[in-house]
Amino acid sequence: MKVLRLVLQAFGPFADRQEIDFRQFGKNPLFLINGPTGAGKSSILDAICFALYGKTATEKREASAMRCDQAEPNTLTEVTLDFELGQKQYRVTRSPQQERPKARGEGITVDNGQASLWEMNMDGSLKLIVARKLLEVTQHIELLSGLNDQQFRQVMVLPQGKFRDLLLADS
């Protein structure tokens, strides 16, 4: 799996819409996310894992707690990930369950989490595979990649403090 593009908003420390185009790194399959403490490095890994599986990169953080405290109340917490598997490209969009102000009147309403998965065609168009179903998108990602969330974290993502676990892991 190759990560191509990540778009997130109201996620982790990122109140506004942020886009990371991993294609700028060229053909290199490995990259390091580096920066000072608190810069949002782990949140980028969390966003990738959340988009694919609805879970964060470590079991210490719940996905439902990833909404940015500084985000505007009407800004939807959402992550979109474009990735490549073999010769095909896909886009997955996922949002957690979250509270927001009611559209009419006063008070708060709860938006249930949702996820969608598309195949990206060469002409830039999208072919919908799964619409708005959290579990179905996760199951389809597992089928496509051959990895569940724990395997993905161990093989594809190496969060801070987990390098020793990698070195000591069984084959």
mmCIF file of C-alpha atoms in Angstrom:
data_model
loop_
_atom_site.group_PDB
_atom_site.id
_atom_site.type_symbol
_atom_site.label_atom_id
_atom_site.label_comp_id
_atom_site.label_asym_id
_atom_site.label_seq_id
_atom_site.Cartn_x
_atom_site.Cartn_y
_atom_site.Cartn_z
ATOM 1 C CA MET A 1 0.000 0.000 0.000
ATOM 2 C CA LYS A 2 1.235 3.438 -0.888
ATOM 3 C CA VAL A 3 -0.286 6.536 0.720
ATOM 4 C CA LEU A 4 -0.869 9.218 -1.927
ATOM 5 C CA ARG A 5 -2.767 12.059 -0.253
ATOM 6 C CA LEU A 6 -4.240 12.803 3.165
ATOM 7 C CA VAL A 7 -6.840 15.496 3.852
ATOM 8 C CA LEU A 8 -8.028 16.119 7.385
ATOM 9 C CA GLN A 9 -10.058 18.712 9.185
ATOM 10 C CA ALA A 10 -10.958 19.227 12.830
ATOM 11 C CA PHE A 11 -8.812 16.172 13.572
ATOM 12 C CA GLY A 12 -6.204 16.037 16.354
ATOM 13 C CA PRO A 13 -4.439 19.412 16.615
ATOM 14 C CA PHE A 14 -5.578 20.446 13.112
ATOM 15 C CA ALA A 15 -8.611 22.745 13.442
ATOM 16 C CA ASP A 16 -8.714 23.747 9.772
ATOM 17 C CA ARG A 17 -8.497 21.691 6.601
ATOM 18 C CA GLN A 18 -4.978 20.360 6.008
ATOM 19 C CA GLU A 19 -3.721 18.440 2.993
ATOM 20 C CA ILE A 20 -0.548 16.380 2.721
ATOM 21 C CA ASP A 21 0.426 15.226 -0.764
ATOM 22 C CA PHE A 22 2.709 12.242 -0.245
ATOM 23 C CA ARG A 23 3.275 12.001 -4.008
ATOM 24 C CA GLN A 24 5.755 14.867 -3.595
ATOM 25 C CA PHE A 25 8.122 12.363 -1.965
ATOM 26 C CA GLY A 26 8.543 10.637 -5.318
ATOM 27 C CA LYS A 27 8.837 6.884 -5.710
ATOM 28 C CA ASN A 28 10.484 6.295 -2.332
ATOM 29 C CA PRO A 29 8.311 3.804 -0.403
ATOM 30 C CA LEU A 30 9.579 4.954 3.013
ATOM 31 C CA PHE A 31 9.294 8.331 4.669
ATOM 32 C CA LEU A 32 9.886 9.798 8.106
ATOM 33 C CA ILE A 33 7.524 12.237 9.762
ATOM 34 C CA ASN A 34 9.768 14.533 11.774
ATOM 35 C CA GLY A 35 9.170 17.635 13.853
ATOM 36 C CA PRO A 36 9.117 19.080 17.360
ATOM 37 C CA THR A 37 6.983 17.639 20.151
ATOM 38 C CA GLY A 38 3.362 18.652 19.723
ATOM 39 C CA ALA A 39 3.640 19.390 15.998
ATOM 40 C CA GLY A 40 1.051 16.734 15.077
ATOM 41 C CA LYS A 41 3.291 13.914 13.821
ATOM 42 C CA SER A 42 1.374 11.168 15.629
ATOM 43 C CA SER A 43 -1.912 12.731 14.550
ATOM 44 C CA ILE A 44 -0.930 12.231 10.896
ATOM 45 C CA LEU A 45 -0.409 8.514 11.563
ATOM 46 C CA ASP A 46 -3.660 8.462 13.550
ATOM 47 C CA ALA A 47 -5.493 10.040 10.610
ATOM 48 C CA ILE A 48 -4.170 7.437 8.149
ATOM 49 C CA CYS A 49 -5.189 4.557 10.427
ATOM 50 C CA PHE A 50 -8.516 6.195 11.220
ATOM 51 C CA ALA A 51 -9.373 6.655 7.544
ATOM 52 C CA LEU A 52 -8.677 2.998 6.813
ATOM 53 C CA TYR A 53 -9.897 1.241 9.966
ATOM 54 C CA GLY A 54 -11.723 3.726 12.191
ATOM 55 C CA LYS A 55 -9.002 3.359 14.840
ATOM 56 C CA THR A 56 -5.924 5.390 15.727
ATOM 57 C CA ALA A 57 -2.287 4.353 15.248
ATOM 58 C CA THR A 58 -1.948 3.419 18.924
ATOM 59 C CA GLU A 59 -4.449 1.847 21.245
ATOM 60 C CA LYS A 60 -3.866 4.683 23.734
ATOM 61 C CA ARG A 61 -6.096 7.122 21.818
ATOM 62 C CA GLU A 62 -9.737 6.513 20.985
ATOM 63 C CA ALA A 63 -10.805 7.635 17.519
ATOM 64 C CA SER A 64 -13.882 9.308 19.001
ATOM 65 C CA ALA A 65 -11.592 11.622 21.016
ATOM 66 C CA MET A 66 -9.659 12.876 17.976
ATOM 67 C CA ARG A 67 -11.899 15.897 17.309
ATOM 68 C CA CYS A 68 -9.907 19.117 17.539
ATOM 69 C CA ASP A 69 -10.986 21.228 20.525
ATOM 70 C CA GLN A 70 -10.209 24.440 18.594
ATOM 71 C CA ALA A 71 -12.334 23.551 15.549
ATOM 72 C CA GLU A 72 -15.404 25.619 14.768
ATOM 73 C CA PRO A 73 -18.554 23.885 16.085
ATOM 74 C CA ASN A 74 -19.996 23.484 12.557
ATOM 75 C CA THR A 75 -16.774 22.055 11.088
ATOM 76 C CA LEU A 76 -17.143 18.344 10.489
ATOM 77 C CA THR A 77 -14.322 16.122 11.763
ATOM 78 C CA GLU A 78 -13.354 14.158 8.673
ATOM 79 C CA VAL A 79 -10.375 12.382 7.137
ATOM 80 C CA THR A 80 -9.913 11.524 3.448
ATOM 81 C CA LEU A 81 -7.118 9.233 2.316
ATOM 82 C CA ASP A 82 -6.089 8.427 -1.256
ATOM 83 C CA PHE A 83 -3.933 5.319 -1.553
ATOM 84 C CA GLU A 84 -2.616 2.865 -4.099
ATOM 85 C CA LEU A 85 -2.749 -0.926 -3.956
ATOM 86 C CA GLY A 86 -1.107 -2.699 -6.855
ATOM 87 C CA GLN A 87 -2.245 -0.929 -10.020
ATOM 88 C CA LYS A 88 -5.421 0.548 -8.483
ATOM 89 C CA GLN A 89 -6.031 3.719 -6.533
ATOM 90 C CA TYR A 90 -8.688 4.225 -3.885
ATOM 91 C CA ARG A 91 -10.183 7.008 -1.793
ATOM 92 C CA VAL A 92 -11.634 6.445 1.659
ATOM 93 C CA THR A 93 -13.428 9.120 3.666
ATOM 94 C CA ARG A 94 -14.351 8.624 7.299
ATOM 95 C CA SER A 95 -15.853 10.752 10.048
ATOM 96 C CA PRO A 96 -16.404 9.748 13.685
ATOM 97 C CA GLN A 97 -19.592 10.118 15.661
ATOM 98 C CA GLN A 98 -19.664 13.751 16.736
ATOM 99 C CA GLU A 99 -21.851 16.447 18.181
ATOM 100 C CA ARG A 100 -22.673 19.620 16.280
ATOM 101 C CA PRO A 101 -25.093 22.531 16.663
ATOM 102 C CA LYS A 102 -28.575 21.864 15.283
ATOM 103 C CA ALA A 103 -29.212 23.337 11.828
ATOM 104 C CA ARG A 104 -32.468 24.889 13.050
ATOM 105 C CA GLY A 105 -33.183 26.073 16.544
ATOM 106 C CA GLU A 106 -30.943 25.729 19.541
ATOM 107 C CA GLY A 107 -29.184 22.729 20.964
ATOM 108 C CA ILE A 108 -26.906 19.959 19.869
ATOM 109 C CA THR A 109 -27.458 17.005 17.582
ATOM 110 C CA VAL A 110 -25.297 13.909 17.135
ATOM 111 C CA ASP A 111 -24.027 12.907 13.700
ATOM 112 C CA ASN A 112 -23.304 9.213 13.516
ATOM 113 C CA GLY A 113 -19.941 8.308 12.088
ATOM 114 C CA GLN A 114 -19.789 7.310 8.459
ATOM 115 C CA ALA A 115 -17.304 6.068 5.901
ATOM 116 C CA SER A 116 -17.241 5.689 2.118
ATOM 117 C CA LEU A 117 -14.842 3.960 -0.256
ATOM 118 C CA TRP A 118 -14.254 4.690 -3.950
ATOM 119 C CA GLU A 119 -12.001 3.338 -6.650
ATOM 120 C CA MET A 120 -10.237 6.163 -8.485
ATOM 121 C CA ASN A 121 -10.234 5.803 -12.259
ATOM 122 C CA MET A 122 -7.359 6.950 -14.495
ATOM 123 C CA ASP A 123 -9.474 9.852 -15.788
ATOM 124 C CA GLY A 124 -9.918 11.174 -12.236
ATOM 125 C CA SER A 125 -13.487 9.989 -11.850
ATOM 126 C CA LEU A 126 -14.573 7.962 -8.837
ATOM 127 C CA LYS A 127 -16.455 4.656 -8.762
ATOM 128 C CA LEU A 128 -18.339 4.184 -5.492
ATOM 129 C CA ILE A 129 -17.637 0.839 -3.805
ATOM 130 C CA VAL A 130 -19.215 1.329 -0.357
ATOM 131 C CA ALA A 131 -21.341 4.286 0.723
ATOM 132 C CA ARG A 132 -21.647 5.569 4.290
ATOM 133 C CA LYS A 133 -21.176 2.257 6.122
ATOM 134 C CA LEU A 134 -18.409 2.159 8.716
ATOM 135 C CA LEU A 135 -18.063 -1.590 9.197
ATOM 136 C CA GLU A 136 -18.481 -2.396 5.511
ATOM 137 C CA VAL A 137 -15.705 0.031 4.522
ATOM 138 C CA THR A 138 -13.379 -1.421 7.167
ATOM 139 C CA GLN A 139 -14.099 -4.974 5.989
ATOM 140 C CA HIS A 140 -13.484 -3.984 2.365
ATOM 141 C CA ILE A 141 -10.160 -2.315 3.289
ATOM 142 C CA GLU A 142 -9.131 -5.502 5.113
ATOM 143 C CA LEU A 143 -10.054 -7.566 2.063
ATOM 144 C CA LEU A 144 -8.172 -5.267 -0.343
ATOM 145 C CA SER A 145 -5.025 -4.901 1.762
ATOM 146 C CA GLY A 146 -4.976 -8.327 3.403
ATOM 147 C CA LEU A 147 -4.312 -6.575 6.745
ATOM 148 C CA ASN A 148 -6.484 -5.859 9.749
ATOM 149 C CA ASP A 149 -5.846 -2.750 11.861
ATOM 150 C CA GLN A 150 -3.332 -4.438 14.189
ATOM 151 C CA GLN A 151 -1.355 -5.917 11.298
ATOM 152 C CA PHE A 152 -1.402 -2.574 9.476
ATOM 153 C CA ARG A 153 0.004 -0.792 12.531
ATOM 154 C CA GLN A 154 2.753 -3.373 12.893
ATOM 155 C CA VAL A 155 3.732 -3.561 9.217
ATOM 156 C CA MET A 156 2.942 -0.157 7.692
ATOM 157 C CA VAL A 157 3.068 2.347 10.556
ATOM 158 C CA LEU A 158 5.775 2.632 13.164
ATOM 159 C CA PRO A 159 4.527 5.068 15.816
ATOM 160 C CA GLN A 160 6.891 6.684 18.266
ATOM 161 C CA GLY A 161 8.046 4.266 20.961
ATOM 162 C CA LYS A 162 7.226 1.128 18.925
ATOM 163 C CA PHE A 163 10.594 0.594 17.201
ATOM 164 C CA ARG A 164 11.783 -1.703 19.990
ATOM 165 C CA ASP A 165 8.622 -3.807 19.611
ATOM 166 C CA LEU A 166 9.387 -4.162 15.911
ATOM 167 C CA LEU A 167 12.920 -5.354 16.587
ATOM 168 C CA LEU A 168 11.742 -7.911 19.154
ATOM 169 C CA ALA A 169 8.696 -9.165 17.231
ATOM 170 C CA ASP A 170 8.342 -12.729 15.964
ATOM 171 C CA SER A 171 8.375 -13.205 12.214
#
